[in-house]
Coordinates of C-alpha atoms in Angstrom, one line a residue:
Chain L
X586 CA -123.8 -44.9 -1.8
X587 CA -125.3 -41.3 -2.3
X588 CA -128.8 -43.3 -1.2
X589 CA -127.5 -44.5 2.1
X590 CA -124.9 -41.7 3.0
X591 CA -128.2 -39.2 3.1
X592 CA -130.0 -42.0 4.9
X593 CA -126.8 -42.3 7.7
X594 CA -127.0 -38.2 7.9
X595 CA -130.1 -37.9 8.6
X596 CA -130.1 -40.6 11.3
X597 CA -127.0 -38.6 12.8
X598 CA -129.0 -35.1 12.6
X599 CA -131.8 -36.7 13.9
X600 CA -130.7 -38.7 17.0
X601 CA -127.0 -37.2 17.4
X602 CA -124.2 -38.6 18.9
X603 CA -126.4 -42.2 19.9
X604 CA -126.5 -42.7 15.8
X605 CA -122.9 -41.7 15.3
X606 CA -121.8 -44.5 18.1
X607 CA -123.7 -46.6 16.5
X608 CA -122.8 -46.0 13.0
X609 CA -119.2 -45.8 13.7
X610 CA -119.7 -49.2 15.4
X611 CA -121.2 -51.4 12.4
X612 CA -118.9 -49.8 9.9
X613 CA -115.5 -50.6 12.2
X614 CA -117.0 -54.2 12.3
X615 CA -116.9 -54.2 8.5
X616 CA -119.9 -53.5 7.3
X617 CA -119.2 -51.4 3.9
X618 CA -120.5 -47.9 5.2
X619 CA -118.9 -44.7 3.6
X620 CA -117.5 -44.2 7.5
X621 CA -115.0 -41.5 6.2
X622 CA -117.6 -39.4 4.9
X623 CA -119.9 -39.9 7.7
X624 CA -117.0 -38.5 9.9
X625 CA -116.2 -35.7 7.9
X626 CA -120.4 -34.7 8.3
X627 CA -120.0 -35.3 12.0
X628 CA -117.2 -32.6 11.9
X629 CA -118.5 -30.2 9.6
X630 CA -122.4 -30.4 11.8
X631 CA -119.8 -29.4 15.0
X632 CA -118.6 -26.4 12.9
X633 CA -122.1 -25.4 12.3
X634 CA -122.4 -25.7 15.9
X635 CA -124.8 -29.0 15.7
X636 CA -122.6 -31.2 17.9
X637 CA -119.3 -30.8 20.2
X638 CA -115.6 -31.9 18.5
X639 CA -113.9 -33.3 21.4
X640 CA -117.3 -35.2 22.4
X641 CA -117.1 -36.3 18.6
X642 CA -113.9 -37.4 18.9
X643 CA -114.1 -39.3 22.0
X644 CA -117.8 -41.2 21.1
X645 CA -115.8 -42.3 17.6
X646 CA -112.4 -43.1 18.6
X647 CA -114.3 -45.5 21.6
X648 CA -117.2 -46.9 18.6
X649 CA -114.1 -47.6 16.4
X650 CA -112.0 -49.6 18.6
X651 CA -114.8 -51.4 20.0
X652 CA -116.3 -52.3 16.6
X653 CA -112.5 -53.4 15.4
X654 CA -112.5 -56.2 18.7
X655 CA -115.5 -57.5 17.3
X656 CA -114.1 -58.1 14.5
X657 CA -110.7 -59.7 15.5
X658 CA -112.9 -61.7 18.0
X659 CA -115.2 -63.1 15.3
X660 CA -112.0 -63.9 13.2
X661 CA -110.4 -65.0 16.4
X662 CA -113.3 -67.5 16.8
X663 CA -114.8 -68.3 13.5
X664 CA -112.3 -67.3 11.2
X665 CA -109.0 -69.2 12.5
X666 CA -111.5 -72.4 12.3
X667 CA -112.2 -72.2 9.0
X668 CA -108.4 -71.5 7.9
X669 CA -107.8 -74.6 9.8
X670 CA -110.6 -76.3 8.6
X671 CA -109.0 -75.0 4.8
X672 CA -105.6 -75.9 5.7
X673 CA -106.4 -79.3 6.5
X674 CA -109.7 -80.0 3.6
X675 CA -108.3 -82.4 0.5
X676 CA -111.1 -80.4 -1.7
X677 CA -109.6 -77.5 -1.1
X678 CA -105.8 -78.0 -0.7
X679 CA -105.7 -78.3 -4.0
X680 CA -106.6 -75.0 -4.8
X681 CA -105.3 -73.0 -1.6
X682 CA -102.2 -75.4 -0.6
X683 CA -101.5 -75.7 3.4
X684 CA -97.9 -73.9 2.2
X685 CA -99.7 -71.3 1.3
X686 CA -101.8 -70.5 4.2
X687 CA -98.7 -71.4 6.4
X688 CA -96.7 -68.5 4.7
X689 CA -100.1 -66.2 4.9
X690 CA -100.0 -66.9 8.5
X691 CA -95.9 -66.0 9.2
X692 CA -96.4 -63.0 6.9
X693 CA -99.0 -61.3 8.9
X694 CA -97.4 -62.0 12.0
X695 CA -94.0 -60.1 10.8
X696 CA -96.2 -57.3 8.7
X697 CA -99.0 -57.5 9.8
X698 CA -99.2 -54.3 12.4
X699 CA -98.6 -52.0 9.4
X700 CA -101.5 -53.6 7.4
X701 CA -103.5 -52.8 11.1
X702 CA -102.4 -49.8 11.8
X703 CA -102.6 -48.2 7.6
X704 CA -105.8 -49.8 7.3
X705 CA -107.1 -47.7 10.1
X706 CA -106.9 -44.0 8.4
X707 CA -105.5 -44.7 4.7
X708 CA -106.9 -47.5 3.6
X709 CA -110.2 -47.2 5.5
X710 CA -111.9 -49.6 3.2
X711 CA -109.7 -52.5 4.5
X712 CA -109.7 -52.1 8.0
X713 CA -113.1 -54.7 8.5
X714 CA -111.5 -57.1 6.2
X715 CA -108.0 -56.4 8.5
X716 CA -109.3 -56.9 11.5
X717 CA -111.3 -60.7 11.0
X718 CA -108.1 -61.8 9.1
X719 CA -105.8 -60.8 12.4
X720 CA -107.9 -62.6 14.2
X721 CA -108.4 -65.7 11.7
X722 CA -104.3 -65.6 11.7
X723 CA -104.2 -65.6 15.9
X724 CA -102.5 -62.3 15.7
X725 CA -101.2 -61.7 19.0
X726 CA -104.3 -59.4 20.9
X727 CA -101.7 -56.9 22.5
X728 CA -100.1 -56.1 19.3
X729 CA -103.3 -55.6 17.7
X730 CA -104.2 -52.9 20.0
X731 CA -100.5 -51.5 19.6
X732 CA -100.9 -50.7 16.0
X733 CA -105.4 -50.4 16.3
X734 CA -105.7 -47.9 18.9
X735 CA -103.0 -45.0 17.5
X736 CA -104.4 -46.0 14.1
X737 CA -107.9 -45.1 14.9
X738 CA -107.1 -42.2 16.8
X739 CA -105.4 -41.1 13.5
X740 CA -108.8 -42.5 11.7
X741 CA -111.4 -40.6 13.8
X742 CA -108.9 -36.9 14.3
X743 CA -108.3 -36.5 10.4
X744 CA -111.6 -37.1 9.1
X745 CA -113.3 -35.1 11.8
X746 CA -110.9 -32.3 11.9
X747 CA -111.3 -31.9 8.1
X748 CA -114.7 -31.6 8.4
X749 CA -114.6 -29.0 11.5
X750 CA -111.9 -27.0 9.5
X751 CA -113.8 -27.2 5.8
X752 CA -117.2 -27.3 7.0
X753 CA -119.6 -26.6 4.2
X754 CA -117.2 -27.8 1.7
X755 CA -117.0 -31.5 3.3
X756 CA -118.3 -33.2 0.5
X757 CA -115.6 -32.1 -2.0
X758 CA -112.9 -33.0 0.6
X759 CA -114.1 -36.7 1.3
X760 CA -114.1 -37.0 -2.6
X761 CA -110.7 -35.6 -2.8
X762 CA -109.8 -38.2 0.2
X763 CA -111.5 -41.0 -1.3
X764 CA -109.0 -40.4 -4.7
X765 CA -105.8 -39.8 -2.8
X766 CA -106.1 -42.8 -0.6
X767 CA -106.7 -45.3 -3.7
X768 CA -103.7 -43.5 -5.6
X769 CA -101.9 -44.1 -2.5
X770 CA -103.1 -47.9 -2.4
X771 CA -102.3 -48.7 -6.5
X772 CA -98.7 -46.5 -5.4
X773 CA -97.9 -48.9 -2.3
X774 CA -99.0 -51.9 -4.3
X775 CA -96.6 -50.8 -7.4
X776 CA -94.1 -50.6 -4.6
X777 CA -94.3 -53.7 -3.4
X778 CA -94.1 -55.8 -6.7
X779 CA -91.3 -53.6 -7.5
X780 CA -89.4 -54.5 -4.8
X781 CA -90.3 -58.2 -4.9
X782 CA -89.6 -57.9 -8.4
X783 CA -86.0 -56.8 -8.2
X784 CA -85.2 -59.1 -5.6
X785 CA -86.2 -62.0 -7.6
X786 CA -84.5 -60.7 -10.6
X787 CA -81.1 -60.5 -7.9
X788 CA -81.3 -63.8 -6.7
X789 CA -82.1 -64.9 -10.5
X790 CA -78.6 -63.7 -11.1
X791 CA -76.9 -65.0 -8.4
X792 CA -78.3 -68.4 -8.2
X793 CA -77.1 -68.4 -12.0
X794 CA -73.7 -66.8 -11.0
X795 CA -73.3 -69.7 -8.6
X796 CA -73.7 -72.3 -11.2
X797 CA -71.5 -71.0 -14.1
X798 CA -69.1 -70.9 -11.5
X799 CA -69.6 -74.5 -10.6
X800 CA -67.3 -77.4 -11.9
X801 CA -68.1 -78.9 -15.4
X802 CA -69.2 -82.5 -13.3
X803 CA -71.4 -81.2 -10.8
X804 CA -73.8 -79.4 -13.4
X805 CA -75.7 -82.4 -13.4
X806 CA -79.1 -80.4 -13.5
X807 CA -80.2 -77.8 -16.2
X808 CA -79.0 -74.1 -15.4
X809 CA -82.4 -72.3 -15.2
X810 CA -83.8 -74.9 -13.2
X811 CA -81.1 -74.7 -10.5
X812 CA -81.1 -70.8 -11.0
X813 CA -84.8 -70.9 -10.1
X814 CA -84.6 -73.0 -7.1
X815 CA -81.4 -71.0 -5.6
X816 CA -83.8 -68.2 -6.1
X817 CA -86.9 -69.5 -4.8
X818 CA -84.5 -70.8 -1.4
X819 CA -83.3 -67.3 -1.3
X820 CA -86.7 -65.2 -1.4
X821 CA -88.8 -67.9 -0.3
X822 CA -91.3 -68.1 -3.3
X823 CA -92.9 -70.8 -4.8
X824 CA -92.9 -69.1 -8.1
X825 CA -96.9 -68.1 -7.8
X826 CA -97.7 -64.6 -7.4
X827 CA -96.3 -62.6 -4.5
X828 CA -99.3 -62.7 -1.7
X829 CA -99.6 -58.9 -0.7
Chain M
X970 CA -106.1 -37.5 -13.1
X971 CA -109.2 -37.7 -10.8
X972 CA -107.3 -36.8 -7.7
X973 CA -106.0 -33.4 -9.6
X974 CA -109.7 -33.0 -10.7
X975 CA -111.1 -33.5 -7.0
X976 CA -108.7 -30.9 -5.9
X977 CA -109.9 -28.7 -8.4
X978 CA -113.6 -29.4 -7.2
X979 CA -112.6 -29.2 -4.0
X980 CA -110.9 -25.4 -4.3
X981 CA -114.2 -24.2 -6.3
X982 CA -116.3 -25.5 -3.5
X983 CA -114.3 -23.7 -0.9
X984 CA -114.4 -20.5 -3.2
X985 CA -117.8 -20.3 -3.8
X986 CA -118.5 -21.0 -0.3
X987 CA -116.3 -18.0 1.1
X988 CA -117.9 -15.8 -1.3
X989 CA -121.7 -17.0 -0.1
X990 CA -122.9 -18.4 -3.6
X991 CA -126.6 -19.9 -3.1
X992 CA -125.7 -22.7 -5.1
X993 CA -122.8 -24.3 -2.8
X994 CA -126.6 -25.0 -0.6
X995 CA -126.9 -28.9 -0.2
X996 CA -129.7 -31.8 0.5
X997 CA -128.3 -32.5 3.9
X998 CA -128.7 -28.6 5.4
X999 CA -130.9 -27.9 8.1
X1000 CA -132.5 -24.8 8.1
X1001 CA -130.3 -23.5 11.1
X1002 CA -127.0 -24.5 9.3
X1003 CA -128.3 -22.2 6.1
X1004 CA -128.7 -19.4 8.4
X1005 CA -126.0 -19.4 9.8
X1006 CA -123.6 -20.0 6.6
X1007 CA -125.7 -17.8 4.6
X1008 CA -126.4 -15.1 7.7
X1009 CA -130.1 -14.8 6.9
X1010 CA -132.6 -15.4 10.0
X1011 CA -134.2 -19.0 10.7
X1012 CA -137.6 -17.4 10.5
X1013 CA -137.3 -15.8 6.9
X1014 CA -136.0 -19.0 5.6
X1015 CA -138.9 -21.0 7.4
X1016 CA -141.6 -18.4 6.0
X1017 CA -140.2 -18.6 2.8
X1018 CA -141.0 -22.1 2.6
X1019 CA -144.2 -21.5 4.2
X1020 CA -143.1 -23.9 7.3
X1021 CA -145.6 -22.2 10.5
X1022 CA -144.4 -24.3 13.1
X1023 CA -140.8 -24.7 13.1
X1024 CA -139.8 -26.3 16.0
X1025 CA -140.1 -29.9 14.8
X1026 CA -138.1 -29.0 11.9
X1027 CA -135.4 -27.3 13.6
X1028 CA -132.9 -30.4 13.1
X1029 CA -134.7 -31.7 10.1
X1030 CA -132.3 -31.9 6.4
X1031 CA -133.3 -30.2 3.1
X1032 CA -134.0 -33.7 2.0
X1033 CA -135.8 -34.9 4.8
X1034 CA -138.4 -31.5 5.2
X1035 CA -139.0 -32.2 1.7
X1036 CA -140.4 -35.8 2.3
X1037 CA -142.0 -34.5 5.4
X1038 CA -143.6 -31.6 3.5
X1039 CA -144.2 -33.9 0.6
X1040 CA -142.4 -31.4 -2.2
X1041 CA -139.9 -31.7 -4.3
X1042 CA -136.2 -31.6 -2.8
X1043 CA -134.6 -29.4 -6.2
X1044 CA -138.0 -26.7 -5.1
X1045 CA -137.7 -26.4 -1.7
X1046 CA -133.6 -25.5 -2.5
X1047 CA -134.6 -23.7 -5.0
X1048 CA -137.3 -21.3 -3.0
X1049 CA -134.2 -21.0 -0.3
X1050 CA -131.8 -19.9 -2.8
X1051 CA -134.5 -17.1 -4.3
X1052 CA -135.2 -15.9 -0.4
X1053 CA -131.6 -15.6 0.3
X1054 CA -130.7 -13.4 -2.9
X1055 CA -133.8 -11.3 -1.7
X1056 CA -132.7 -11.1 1.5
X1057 CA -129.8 -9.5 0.6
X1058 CA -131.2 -7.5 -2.1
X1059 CA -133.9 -6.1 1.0
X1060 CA -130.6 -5.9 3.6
X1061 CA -127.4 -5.2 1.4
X1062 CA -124.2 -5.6 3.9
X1063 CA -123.7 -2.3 5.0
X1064 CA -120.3 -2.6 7.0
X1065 CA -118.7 -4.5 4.3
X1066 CA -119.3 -1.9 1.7
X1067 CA -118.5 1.1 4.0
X1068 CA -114.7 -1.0 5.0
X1069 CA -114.2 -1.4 1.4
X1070 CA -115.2 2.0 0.4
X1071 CA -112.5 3.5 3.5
X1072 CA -110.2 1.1 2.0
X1073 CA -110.3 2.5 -1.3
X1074 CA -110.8 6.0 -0.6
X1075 CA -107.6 6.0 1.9
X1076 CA -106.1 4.0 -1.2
X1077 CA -106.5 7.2 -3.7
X1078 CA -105.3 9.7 -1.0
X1079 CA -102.2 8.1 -0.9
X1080 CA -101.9 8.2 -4.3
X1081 CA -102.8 12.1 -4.9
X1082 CA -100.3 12.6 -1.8

């Protein structure tokens, strides 16, 4: 990383705000470049006097959002084919079943803005990954630029700002951003299993309520097994993992 | 933990770069961006590397003059950080000493009053 970080600044010192446009570009498609840190250069070169802010601003925010239609275009085109091509192999349904995929597909489209528009500034890391899978799961195009263009401008204004602000010290900023925004990741993810946990745990109960409650002839099946169906109606899981 | 201890970095960094410290100088610097952090002229720094024609350089990192130049990166920060510290040794900062010293001398009168 250290190796091609030096390499990506000293293509942005040399040929300016051509390189940035372009680097911005290939890293929004997905391409794993350190994109934050790049950014936080940009800024802290435009303190130094190297480069103009608002012209920063305005090259990135347009190389972002550009870079993030490829993407949802080449998940649009390629990607939805091979989920359908997945949904519908024998070899495969086996290991990824079509339930699955169909569930992935209805969860993104009632989350899936938040995973856009997070991914843009938090968790920057995700955002290539983000944008190929909205496309793969035909995520509607105007909602994708709902939640993409306010997350980007949010994605190019904090990085760039902190580097304009801190200047010199831009390095030890992007490490401390690179830090919170994982602890922030493993925080949300905790979150989440939490949740999903105690809602299982609720519907456990209840489904187990329901069928001490029941008359003595109608508990023709096992208590648990009931129990875990009432719950797995209720929450709508198939008893696998929860797919975050 | 390593957020807490990136902070920590992080507020050193910042310290030592209010204060001016020749060590907070990094690979990616041009010549122009040391000058003007450090407030020594372009030309000083340039001689001190023994770099005649500048121009070509002017937007050219640490790292990239010392591939160009063919010398070691840690050397060519190292002769930047010894030119700055005799810099200031040659020009000490005159109107910060004389603020502080009004500072402190209208400090004591206030006390004696």
């Amino acid at each position: 990383v250290t190796n091609l970080l030096a390499f990506l600044l000293s293509f942005l010192q040399n040929y300016g705000y051509l390189a940035l446009w372009g680097i911005v570009l290939v890293a929004a498609i997905g391409l794993p470049i350190p994109i934050t840190l790049v950014l936080l250069a940009a800024g802290a070169f435009a303190a130094l006097g190297d480069f103009n802010i608002a012209l920063l601003f305005i090259i990135s925010l347009s190389a972002l959002i550009c870079g993030d239609n490829v993407g949802y275009l080449i998940g649009r085109i390629w990607g939805s084919k091979a989920l359908n091509w997945l949904e519908h192999s024998k070899r495969w349904n086996r290991l990824i079943p079509p339930r699955t995929i169909a569930r992935s597909r209805s969860y993104f489209r009632r989350r899936g803005g938040w995973a856009i528009f997070l991914s843009r500034f938090l968790f920057t890391a995700l955002g290539g990954v983000i944008n190929i899978l909205s496309g793969a799961e035909l995520y509607p195009y105007h909602y994708f630029l709902l939640f993409d263009i306010p997350g980007e401008v949010l994605g190019a204004s904090i990085p760039l700002l902190l580097g304009y602000i801190f200047g010199a010290s831009w390095e030890a900023i992007g490490d401390v951003l690179g830090y919170s925004s994982f602890l922030i990741l493993c925080l949300l993810v905790v979150i989440l299993l939490a949740i999903r946990l105690i809602r299982n745990a609720r519907s456990l109960k209840r489904g187990h309520d329901a069928s001490v409650h029941k008359p003595v002839g109608e508990q023709s099946n096992p208590a648990g097994t009931s129990a875990i169906a009432a719950a797995e109606t209720s929450t709508g899981s198939t008893g696998q993992l929860p797919l975050l | 933990m390593q957020t807490v201890q990136a902070i920590q970095r992080f507020q050193m960094a910042r310290t030592l770069a209010s204060t001016g410290d020749v060590s907070t100088i990094r690979p990616w610097m041009t010549i122009p961006d040391i000058s003007h952090l450090y407030h020594v002229p372009e030309n000083y720094l340039y001689e001190s590397l023994n770099i005649t024609n500048p121009q070509p350089a002017h937007r050219t990192s640490l790292r990239s003059l010392a591939v160009r130049y063919n010398r070691s990166l840690n050397g060519i920060i190292s002769n930047i950080q010894t030119a700055i510290k005799t810099y200031r040794k040659q020009h000490p900062p005159h109107h910060l000493f004389a603020s502080r010293h009004i500072n402190q001398s209208s400090v004591l009168e206030k006390k004696k009053t």
